Coordinates of C-alpha atoms in Angstrom, one line a residue:
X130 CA -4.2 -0.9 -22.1
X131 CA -1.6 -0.5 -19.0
X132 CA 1.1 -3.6 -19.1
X133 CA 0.7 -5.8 -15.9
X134 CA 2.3 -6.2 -13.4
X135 CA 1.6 -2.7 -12.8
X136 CA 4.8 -1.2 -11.2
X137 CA 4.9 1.3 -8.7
X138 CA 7.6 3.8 -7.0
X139 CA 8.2 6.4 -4.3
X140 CA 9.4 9.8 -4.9
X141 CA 13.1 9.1 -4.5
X142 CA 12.7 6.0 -6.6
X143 CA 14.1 4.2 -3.3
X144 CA 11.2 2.1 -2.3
X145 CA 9.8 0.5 -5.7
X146 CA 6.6 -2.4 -5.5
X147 CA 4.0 -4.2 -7.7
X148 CA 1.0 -5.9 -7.7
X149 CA -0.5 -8.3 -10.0
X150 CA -3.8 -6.5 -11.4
X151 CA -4.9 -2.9 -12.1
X152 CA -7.1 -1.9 -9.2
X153 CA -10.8 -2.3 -9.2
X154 CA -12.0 0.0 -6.8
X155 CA -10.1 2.9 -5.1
X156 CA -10.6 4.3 -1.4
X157 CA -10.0 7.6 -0.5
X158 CA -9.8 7.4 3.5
X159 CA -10.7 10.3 5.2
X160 CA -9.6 8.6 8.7
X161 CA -7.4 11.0 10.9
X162 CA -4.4 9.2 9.3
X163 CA -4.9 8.6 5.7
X164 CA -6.4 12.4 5.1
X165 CA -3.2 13.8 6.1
X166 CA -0.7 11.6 4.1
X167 CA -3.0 11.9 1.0
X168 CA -3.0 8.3 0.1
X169 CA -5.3 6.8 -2.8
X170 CA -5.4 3.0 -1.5
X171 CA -5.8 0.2 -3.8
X172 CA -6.4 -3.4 -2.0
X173 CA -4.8 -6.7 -2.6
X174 CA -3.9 -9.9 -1.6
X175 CA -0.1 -10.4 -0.1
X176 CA 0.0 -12.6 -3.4
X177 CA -0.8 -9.8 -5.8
X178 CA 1.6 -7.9 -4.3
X179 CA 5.9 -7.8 -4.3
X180 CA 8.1 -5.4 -2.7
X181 CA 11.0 -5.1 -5.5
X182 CA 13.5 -2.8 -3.4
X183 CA 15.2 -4.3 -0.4
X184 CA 12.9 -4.1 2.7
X185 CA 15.5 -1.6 4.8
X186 CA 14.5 0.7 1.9
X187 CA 11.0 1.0 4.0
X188 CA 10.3 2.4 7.0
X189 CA 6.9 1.3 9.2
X190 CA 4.3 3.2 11.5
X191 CA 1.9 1.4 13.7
X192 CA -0.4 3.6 15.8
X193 CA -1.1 2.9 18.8
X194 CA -2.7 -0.5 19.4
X195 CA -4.4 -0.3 16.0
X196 CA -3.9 -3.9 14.2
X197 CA -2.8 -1.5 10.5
X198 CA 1.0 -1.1 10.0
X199 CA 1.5 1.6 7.5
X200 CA 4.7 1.7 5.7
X201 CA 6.8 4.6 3.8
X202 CA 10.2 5.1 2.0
X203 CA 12.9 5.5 4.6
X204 CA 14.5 8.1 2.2
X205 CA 11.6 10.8 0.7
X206 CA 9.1 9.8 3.2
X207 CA 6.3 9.1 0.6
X208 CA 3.3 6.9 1.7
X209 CA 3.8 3.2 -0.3
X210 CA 1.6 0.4 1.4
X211 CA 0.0 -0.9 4.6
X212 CA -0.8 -4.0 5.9
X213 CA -3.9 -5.4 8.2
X214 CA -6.2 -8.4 8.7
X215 CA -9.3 -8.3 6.6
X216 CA -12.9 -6.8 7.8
X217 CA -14.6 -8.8 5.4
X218 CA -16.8 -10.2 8.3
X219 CA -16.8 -6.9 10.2
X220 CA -13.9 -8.9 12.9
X221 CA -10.2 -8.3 11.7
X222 CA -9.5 -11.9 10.3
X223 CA -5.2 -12.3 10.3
X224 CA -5.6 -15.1 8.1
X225 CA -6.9 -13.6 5.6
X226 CA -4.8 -10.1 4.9
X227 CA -5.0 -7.0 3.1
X228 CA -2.3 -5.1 1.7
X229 CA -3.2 -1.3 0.8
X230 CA -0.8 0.4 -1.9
X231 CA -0.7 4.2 -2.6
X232 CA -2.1 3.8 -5.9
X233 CA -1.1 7.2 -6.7
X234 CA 2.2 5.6 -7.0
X235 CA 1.6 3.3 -10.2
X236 CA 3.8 4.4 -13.1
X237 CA 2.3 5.0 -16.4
X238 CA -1.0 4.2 -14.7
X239 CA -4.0 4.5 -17.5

């Protein structure tokens, strides 16, 4: 049984995060993006998830006009979480966001 909340950390140990639940489902993206920074994503809720290291810590790309805002560790680089509206209806819906960690991240992760 992994111990919740399940805690999660970037290569340098820099830019560390949580969430609430194990994951249920995980997406491997193949989108021109995600394939090449080799994220696994797990989705949540903003309230499942919590940044534990100070937000400086964590550096943010936005593509474009694309509505996603991916975030990494200012320090090793290594891919930690985005943020974007849901799709739940197939329109983005902002009041009603997703937050995508790297589950590859999660430590001790069962």
């Amino acid at each position: 049984m992994t111990d919740l909340p399940l805690k999660a950390r970037c290569h340098c140990g820099a830019t560390q995060f949580e969430v609430t639940d194990a994951p249920t489902e995980l997406t491997d993206c193949n989108c021109s993006f995600c394939s090449r920074r080799g994220a696994l994503a797990a989705y949540y809720r903003p309230a499942q998830f919590k940044l534990t290291t100070a937000r400086d810590r964590v550096s943010t790309y936005q593509w474009g006009h694309y509505l996603g805002q991916h975030h990494h560790c200012a320090i090793c680089g290594c891919p930690t979480y985005s943020e974007f509206p849901s799709f739940d209806s197939g329109q983005p819906d902002f009041d009603d966001p997703r937050i995508s960690v790297n589950a590859r991240l999660f430590i001790d992760f069962a």
